[in-house]
Coordinates of C-alpha atoms in Angstrom, one line a residue:
X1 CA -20.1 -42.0 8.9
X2 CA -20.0 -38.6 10.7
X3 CA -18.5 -40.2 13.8
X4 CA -15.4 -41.7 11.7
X5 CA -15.2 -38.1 10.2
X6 CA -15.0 -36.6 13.5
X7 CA -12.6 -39.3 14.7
X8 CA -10.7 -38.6 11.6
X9 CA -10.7 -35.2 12.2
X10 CA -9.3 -35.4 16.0
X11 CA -6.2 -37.9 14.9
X12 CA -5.1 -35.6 11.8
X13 CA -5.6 -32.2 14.1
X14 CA -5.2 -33.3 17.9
X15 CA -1.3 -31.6 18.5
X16 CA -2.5 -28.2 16.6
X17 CA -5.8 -28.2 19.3
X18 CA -3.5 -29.1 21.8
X19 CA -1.3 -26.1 20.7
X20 CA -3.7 -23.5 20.8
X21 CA -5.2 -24.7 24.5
X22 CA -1.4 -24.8 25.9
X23 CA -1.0 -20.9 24.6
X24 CA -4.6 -20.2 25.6
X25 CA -3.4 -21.5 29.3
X26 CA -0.1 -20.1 29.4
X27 CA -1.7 -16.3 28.0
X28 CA -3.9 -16.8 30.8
X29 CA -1.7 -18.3 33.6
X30 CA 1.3 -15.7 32.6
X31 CA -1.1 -12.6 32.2
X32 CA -0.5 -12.7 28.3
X33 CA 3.0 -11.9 29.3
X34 CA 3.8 -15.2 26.7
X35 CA 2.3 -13.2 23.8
X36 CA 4.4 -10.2 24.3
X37 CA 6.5 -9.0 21.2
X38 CA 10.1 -9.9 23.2
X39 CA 8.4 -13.6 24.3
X40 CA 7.8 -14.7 21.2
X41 CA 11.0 -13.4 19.6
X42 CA 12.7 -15.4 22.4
X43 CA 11.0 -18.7 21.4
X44 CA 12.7 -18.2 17.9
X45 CA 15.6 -17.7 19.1
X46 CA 15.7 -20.3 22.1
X47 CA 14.2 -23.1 20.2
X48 CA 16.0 -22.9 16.7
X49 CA 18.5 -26.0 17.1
X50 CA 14.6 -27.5 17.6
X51 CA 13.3 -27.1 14.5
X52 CA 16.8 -27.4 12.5
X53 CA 17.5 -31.0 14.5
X54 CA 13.9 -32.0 14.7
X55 CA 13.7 -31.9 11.0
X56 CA 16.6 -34.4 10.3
X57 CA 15.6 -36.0 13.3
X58 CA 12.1 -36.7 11.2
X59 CA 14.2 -38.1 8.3
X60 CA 15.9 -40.9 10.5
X61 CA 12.7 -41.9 12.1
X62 CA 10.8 -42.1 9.0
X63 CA 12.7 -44.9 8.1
X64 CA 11.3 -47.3 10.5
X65 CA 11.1 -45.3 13.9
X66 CA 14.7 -45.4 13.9
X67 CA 16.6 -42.1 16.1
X68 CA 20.2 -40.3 16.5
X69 CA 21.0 -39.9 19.9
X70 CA 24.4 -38.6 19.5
X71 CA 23.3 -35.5 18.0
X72 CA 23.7 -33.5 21.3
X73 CA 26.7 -34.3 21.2
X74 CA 27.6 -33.4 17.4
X75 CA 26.4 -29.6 18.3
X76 CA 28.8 -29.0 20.5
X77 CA 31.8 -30.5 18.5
X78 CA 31.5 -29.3 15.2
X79 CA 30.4 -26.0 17.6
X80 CA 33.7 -26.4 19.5
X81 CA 35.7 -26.8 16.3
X82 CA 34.5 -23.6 14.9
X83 CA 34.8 -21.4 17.8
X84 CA 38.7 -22.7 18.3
X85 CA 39.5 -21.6 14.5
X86 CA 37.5 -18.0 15.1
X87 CA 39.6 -18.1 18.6
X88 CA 42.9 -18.3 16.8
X89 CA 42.0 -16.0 13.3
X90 CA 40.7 -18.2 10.4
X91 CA 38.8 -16.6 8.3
X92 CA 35.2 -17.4 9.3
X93 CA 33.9 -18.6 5.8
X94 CA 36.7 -21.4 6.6
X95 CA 35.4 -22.6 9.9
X96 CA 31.6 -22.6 8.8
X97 CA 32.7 -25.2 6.2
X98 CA 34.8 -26.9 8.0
X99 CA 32.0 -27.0 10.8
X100 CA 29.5 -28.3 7.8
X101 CA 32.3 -30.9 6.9
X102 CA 32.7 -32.4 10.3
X103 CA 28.9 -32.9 10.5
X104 CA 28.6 -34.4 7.1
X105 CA 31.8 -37.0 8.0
X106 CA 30.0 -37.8 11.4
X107 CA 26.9 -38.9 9.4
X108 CA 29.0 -40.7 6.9
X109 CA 30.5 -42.5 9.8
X110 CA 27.2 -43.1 11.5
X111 CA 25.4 -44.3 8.4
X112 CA 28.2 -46.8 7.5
X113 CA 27.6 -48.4 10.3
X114 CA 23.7 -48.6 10.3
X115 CA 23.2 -48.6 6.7
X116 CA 26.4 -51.1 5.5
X117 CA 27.0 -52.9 8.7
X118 CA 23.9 -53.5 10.3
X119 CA 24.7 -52.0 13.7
X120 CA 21.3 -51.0 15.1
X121 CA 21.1 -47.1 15.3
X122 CA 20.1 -46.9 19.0
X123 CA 24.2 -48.3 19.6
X124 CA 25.5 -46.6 17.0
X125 CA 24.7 -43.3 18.2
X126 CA 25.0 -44.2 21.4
X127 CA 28.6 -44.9 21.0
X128 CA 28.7 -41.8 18.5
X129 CA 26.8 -39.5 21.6
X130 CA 29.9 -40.5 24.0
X131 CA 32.5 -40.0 21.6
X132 CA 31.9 -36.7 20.2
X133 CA 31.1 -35.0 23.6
X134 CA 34.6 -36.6 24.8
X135 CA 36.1 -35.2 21.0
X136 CA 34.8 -31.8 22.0
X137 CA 36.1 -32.3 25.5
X138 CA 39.5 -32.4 23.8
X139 CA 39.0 -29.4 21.4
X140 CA 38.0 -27.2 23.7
X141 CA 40.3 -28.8 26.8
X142 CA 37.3 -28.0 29.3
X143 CA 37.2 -24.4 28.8
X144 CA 34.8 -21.6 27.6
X145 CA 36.0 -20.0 23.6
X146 CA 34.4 -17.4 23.4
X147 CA 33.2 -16.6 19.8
X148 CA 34.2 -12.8 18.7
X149 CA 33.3 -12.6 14.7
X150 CA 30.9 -9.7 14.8
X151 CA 30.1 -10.9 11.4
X152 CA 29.4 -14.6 12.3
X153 CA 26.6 -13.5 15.3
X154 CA 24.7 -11.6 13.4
X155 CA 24.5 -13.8 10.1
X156 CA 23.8 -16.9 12.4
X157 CA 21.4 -14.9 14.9
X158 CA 23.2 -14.3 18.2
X159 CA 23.4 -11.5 20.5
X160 CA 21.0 -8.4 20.6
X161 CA 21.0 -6.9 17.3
X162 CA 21.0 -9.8 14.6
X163 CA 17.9 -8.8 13.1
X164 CA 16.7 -8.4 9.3
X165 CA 17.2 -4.4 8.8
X166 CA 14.2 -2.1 8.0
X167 CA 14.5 -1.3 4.7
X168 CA 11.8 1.8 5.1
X169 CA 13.7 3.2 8.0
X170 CA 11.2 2.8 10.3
X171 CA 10.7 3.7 14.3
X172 CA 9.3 1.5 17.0
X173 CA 7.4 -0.6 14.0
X174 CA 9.4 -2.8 11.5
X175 CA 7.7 -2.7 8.1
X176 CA 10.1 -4.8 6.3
X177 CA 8.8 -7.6 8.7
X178 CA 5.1 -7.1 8.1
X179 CA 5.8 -6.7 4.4
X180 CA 7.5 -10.0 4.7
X181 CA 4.1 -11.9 6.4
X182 CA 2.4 -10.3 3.6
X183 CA 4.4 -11.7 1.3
X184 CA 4.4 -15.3 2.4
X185 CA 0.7 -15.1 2.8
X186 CA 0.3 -14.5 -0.8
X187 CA 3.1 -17.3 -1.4
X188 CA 1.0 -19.7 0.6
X189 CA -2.5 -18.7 -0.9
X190 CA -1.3 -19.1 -4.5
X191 CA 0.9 -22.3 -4.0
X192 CA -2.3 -24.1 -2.5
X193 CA -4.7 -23.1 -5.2
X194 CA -2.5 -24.0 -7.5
X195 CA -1.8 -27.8 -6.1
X196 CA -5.7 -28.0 -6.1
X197 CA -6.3 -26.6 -9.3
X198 CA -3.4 -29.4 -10.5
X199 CA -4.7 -32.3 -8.2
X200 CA -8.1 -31.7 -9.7
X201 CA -7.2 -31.8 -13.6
X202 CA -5.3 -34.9 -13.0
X203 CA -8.6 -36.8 -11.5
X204 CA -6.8 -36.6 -8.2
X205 CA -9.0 -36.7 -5.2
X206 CA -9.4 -33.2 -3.7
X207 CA -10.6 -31.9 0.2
X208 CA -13.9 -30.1 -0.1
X209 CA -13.1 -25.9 -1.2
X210 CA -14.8 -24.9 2.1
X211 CA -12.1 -27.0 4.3
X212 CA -9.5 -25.5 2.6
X213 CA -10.6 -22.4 2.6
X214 CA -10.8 -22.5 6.2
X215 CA -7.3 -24.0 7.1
X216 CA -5.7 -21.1 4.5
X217 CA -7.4 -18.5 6.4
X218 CA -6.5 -19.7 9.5
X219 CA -3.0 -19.7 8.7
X220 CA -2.5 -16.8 7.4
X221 CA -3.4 -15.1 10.1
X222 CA -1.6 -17.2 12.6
X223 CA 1.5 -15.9 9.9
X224 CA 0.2 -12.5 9.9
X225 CA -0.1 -12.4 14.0
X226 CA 3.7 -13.6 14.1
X227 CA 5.0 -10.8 11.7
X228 CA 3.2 -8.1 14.0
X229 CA 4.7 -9.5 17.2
X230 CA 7.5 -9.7 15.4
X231 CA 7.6 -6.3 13.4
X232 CA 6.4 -4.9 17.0
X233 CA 9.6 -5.3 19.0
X234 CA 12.8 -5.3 16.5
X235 CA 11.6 -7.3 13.4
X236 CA 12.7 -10.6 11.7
X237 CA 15.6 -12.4 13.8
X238 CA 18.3 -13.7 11.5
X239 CA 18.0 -16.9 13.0
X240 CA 14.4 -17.5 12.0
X241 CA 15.2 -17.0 8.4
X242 CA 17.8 -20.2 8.6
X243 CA 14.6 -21.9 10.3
X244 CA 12.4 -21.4 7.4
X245 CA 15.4 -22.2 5.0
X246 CA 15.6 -25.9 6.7
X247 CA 12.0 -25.9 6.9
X248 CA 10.8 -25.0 3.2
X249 CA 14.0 -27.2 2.0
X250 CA 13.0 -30.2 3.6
X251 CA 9.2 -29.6 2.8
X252 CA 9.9 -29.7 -0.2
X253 CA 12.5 -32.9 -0.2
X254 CA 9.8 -35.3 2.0
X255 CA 7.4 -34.3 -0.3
X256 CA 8.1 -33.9 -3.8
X257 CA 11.3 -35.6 -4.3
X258 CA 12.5 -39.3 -5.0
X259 CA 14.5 -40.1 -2.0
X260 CA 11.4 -38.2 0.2
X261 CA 9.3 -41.4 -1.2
X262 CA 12.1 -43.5 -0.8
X263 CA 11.7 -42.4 3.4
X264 CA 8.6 -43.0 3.6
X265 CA 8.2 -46.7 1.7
X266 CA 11.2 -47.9 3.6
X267 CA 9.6 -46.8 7.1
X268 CA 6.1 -48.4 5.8
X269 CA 7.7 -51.8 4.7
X270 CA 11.6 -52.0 4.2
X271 CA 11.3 -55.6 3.1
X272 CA 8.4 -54.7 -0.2
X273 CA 10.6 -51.9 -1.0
X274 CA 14.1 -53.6 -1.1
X275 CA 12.1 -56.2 -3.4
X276 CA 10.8 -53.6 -5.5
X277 CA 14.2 -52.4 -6.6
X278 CA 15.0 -49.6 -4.4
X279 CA 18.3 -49.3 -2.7
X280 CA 17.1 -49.4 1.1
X281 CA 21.2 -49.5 2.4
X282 CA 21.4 -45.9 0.5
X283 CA 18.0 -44.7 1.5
X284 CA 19.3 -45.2 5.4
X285 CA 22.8 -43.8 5.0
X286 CA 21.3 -40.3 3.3
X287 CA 18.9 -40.0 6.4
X288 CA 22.3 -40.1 8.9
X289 CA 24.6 -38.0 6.8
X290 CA 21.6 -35.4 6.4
X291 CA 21.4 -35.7 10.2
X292 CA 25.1 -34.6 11.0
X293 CA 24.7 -32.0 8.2
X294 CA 22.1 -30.6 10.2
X295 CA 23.4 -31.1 13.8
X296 CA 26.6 -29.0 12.4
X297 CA 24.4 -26.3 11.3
X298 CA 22.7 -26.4 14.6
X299 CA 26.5 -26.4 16.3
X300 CA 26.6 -22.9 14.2
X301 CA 23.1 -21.6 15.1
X302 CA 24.0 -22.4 19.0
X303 CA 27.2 -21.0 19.4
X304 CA 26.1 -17.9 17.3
X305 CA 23.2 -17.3 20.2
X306 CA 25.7 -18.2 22.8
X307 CA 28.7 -16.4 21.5
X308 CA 31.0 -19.0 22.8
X309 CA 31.5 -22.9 23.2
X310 CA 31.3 -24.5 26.1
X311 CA 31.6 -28.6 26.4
X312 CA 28.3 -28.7 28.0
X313 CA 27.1 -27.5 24.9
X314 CA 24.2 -29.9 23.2
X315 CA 23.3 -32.1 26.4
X316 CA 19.8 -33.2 25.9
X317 CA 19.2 -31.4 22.5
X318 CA 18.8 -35.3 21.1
X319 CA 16.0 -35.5 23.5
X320 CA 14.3 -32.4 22.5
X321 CA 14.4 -33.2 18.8
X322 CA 13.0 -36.6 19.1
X323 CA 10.0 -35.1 21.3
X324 CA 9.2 -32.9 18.7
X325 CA 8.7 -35.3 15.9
X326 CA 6.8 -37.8 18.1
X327 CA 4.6 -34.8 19.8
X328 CA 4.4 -33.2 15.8
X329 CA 3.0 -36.7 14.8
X330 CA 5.5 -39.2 13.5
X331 CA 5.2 -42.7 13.9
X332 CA 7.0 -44.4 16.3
X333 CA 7.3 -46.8 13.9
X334 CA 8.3 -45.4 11.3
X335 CA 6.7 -44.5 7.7
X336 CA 4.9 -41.6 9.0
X337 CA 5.3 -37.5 9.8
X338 CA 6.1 -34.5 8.4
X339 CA 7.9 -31.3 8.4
X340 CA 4.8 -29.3 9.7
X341 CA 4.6 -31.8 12.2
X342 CA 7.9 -31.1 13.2
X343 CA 6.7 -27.2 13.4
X344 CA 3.9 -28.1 15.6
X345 CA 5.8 -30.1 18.0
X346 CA 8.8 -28.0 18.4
X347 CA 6.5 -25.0 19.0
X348 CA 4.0 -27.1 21.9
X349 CA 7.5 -27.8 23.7
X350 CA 8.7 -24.1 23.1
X351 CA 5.6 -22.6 24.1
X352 CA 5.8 -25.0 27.6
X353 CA 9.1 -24.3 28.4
X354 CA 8.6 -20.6 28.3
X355 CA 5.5 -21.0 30.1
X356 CA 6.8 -22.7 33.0
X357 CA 9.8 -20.0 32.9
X358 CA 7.5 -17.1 32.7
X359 CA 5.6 -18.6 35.7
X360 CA 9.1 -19.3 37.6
X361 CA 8.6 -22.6 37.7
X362 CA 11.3 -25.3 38.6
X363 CA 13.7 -26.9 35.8
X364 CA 13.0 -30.2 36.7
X365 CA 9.2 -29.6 37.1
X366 CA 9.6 -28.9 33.3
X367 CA 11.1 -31.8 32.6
X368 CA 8.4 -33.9 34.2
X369 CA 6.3 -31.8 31.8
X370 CA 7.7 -32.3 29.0
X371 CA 8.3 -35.9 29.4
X372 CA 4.1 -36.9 29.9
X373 CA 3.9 -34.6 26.9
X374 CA 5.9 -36.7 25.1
X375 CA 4.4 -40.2 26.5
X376 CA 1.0 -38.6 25.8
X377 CA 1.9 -38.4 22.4
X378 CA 3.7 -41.9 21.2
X379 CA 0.6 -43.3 23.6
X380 CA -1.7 -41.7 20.9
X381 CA 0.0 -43.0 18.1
X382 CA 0.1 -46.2 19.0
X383 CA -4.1 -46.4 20.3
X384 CA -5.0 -44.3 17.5
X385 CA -3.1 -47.4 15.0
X386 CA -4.6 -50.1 17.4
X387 CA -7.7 -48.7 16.4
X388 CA -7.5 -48.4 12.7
X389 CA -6.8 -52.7 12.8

């Protein structure tokens, strides 16, 4: 019994250990330069289309290991769109909802297709993958817009100074920051106690106090270590809190809502849950429309950073979003993951990319990298399932 326990133990907690030995190698191999206050502000910043793509990402793939490849390719059109109506003087409120609009009619499109006419997703967004980066090709006629709206950068979190304010005027230390770790600390604490203090009236099986005890300690501080980097160099970056936004939204959706079940019962066994009454054509198109609303919001977040569009803009981002729900845990067949998976996995391949750049190591090394990571991961999943049967 103590063996399953531990084996139980490794499967549910094998990324987060492999987390925390990639930082402990990289602190060591970089001469903690990873850990520095501008380092880990960077890994925000750099890896935010990550965690806002990965998230959707999770939603497609939940429904039978299904994935969006054109994605990428989304970014940098609804990205080039916006930029050209900055470029020639709409007002900027107009071209962040018409950037939101294009996304949400790409994953309309998409999900016609997958959901209505049984194209198989890989193709669909395949052919959707060419023909936005072509679209954006068009828009932006091969050439660099640069993005001027003052106003836009620093709500969407690019360039040097698009941080949350310190509302007590501090020097050198941001207290607003460390207020706000505080804060969500206390969030986290009482939200848990509560769930068990719920889960247990209602007869609901509960993990032993001591176990979660241990996992809320251990996270706060991992928050609390984060808002001290953080509060350390300039403070919150605008773009994290539009990471957290996606992240608590969709938390909350996968877990607590309808159409979060829906995901999950149509990735464990489509056929049982079409029989059982539940739309499965309308569970599918939701998971591509909330895809290109979310690849448009990562168009915005990466042009914001960049300050300009480029057609180049997205390549390989599909790639990087997938990893991180496969590396954070979900099933390649579908049914399985989670948000804080997504977290997890985003993080590992941030944290390795930095690592390797810190280190001056070559692009494509990374690559290779990040690719075994990857394999090592779906390789997992599918031994660890082999040897539940």
């Amino acid at each position: 019994m103590e063996k399953a326990n531990v084996s139980a133990f490794l499967r549910k907690y094998t990324m987060i250990i492999a987390l925390v030995l990639v930082v402990v190698f990289f602190s060591i191999t970089t001469e903690g330069k990873i850990l520095f206050p501008q380092n880990i502000n960077n890994l925000i910043s750099q890896n935010a289309y990550v965690f806002v793509l990965g998230t959707g990402m999770l939603l497609c793939i939940l429904t039978g290991g299904n994935i969006d490849l054109s994605v990428g390719s989304v970014v940098c059109f609804a990205g080039a769109v916006g930029a050209m109506m900055m470029d020639k003087n709409v007002n900027v409120l107009a071209a962040i909802l018409a950037m939101l609009v294009i996304g949400i009619l790409i994953g309309m499109w998409q999900g016609f297709w997958i959901a209505y006419m049984k194209v198989p997703p890989f193709i669909a967004t395949l052919a959707g993958m060419y023909a936005f980066r072509g679209f954006s090709n068009v828009v932006l006629q091969g050439m660099t817009v640069s993005v001027k709206s003052e106003t836009f950068i620093k709500v969407f979190g690019g360039g040097a100074d698009c941080y949350v304010p310190d509302f007590f005027g501090g020097e050198g230390f941001n207290m607003t920051c460390m207020l706000a770790g505080c804060i969500a600390v206390v969030i986290l604490v009482a939200v848990q106690l509560k769930n068990r203090i719920n889960n247990k009236s209602r007869g609901y099986e509960t993990a032993p106090l001591g176990g979660t005890v241990a996992k809320l300690v251990i996270i706060s501080a991992v928050i609390l270590w984060v808002a001290y980097k953080l509060a350390s160099h300039k403070g919150i970056p605008t773009s994290l809190i539009w990471i957290l936004l996606v992240l608590l939204v969709y938390g909350y959706l996968t877990t607590k809502t309808r159409i979060g079940r829906y995901l999950y019962a149509v990735g464990g066994n489509e056929k049982a849950t079409r029989l059982s009454g539940i739309n499965t054509k309308k569970v599918y198109f939701i998971a591509y429309v909330n895809m290109g609303f979310l690849a448009a919001l990562a168009g915005i977040l990466t042009i914001a950073r960049l300050t300009s569009s480029q057609p180049t803009y997205g390549q390989g981002y599909e790639m990087d979003a997938i990893g991180a729900c496969f590396i954070g845990g979900a099933s390649a067949y579908g049914g399985v993951g989670s948000v804080a998976g997504v977290v997890i996995g985003a993080t590992l391949m941030g944290v390795i990319n930095q690592g390797m750049s810190i280190m001056g190591m070559d692009v494509n090394y990374q690559k290779v990298v990040k690719g075994l990571v990857l394999l090592i991961a779906v390789a997992f999943d599918v031994l660890s399932k082999r040897e539940k049967k």
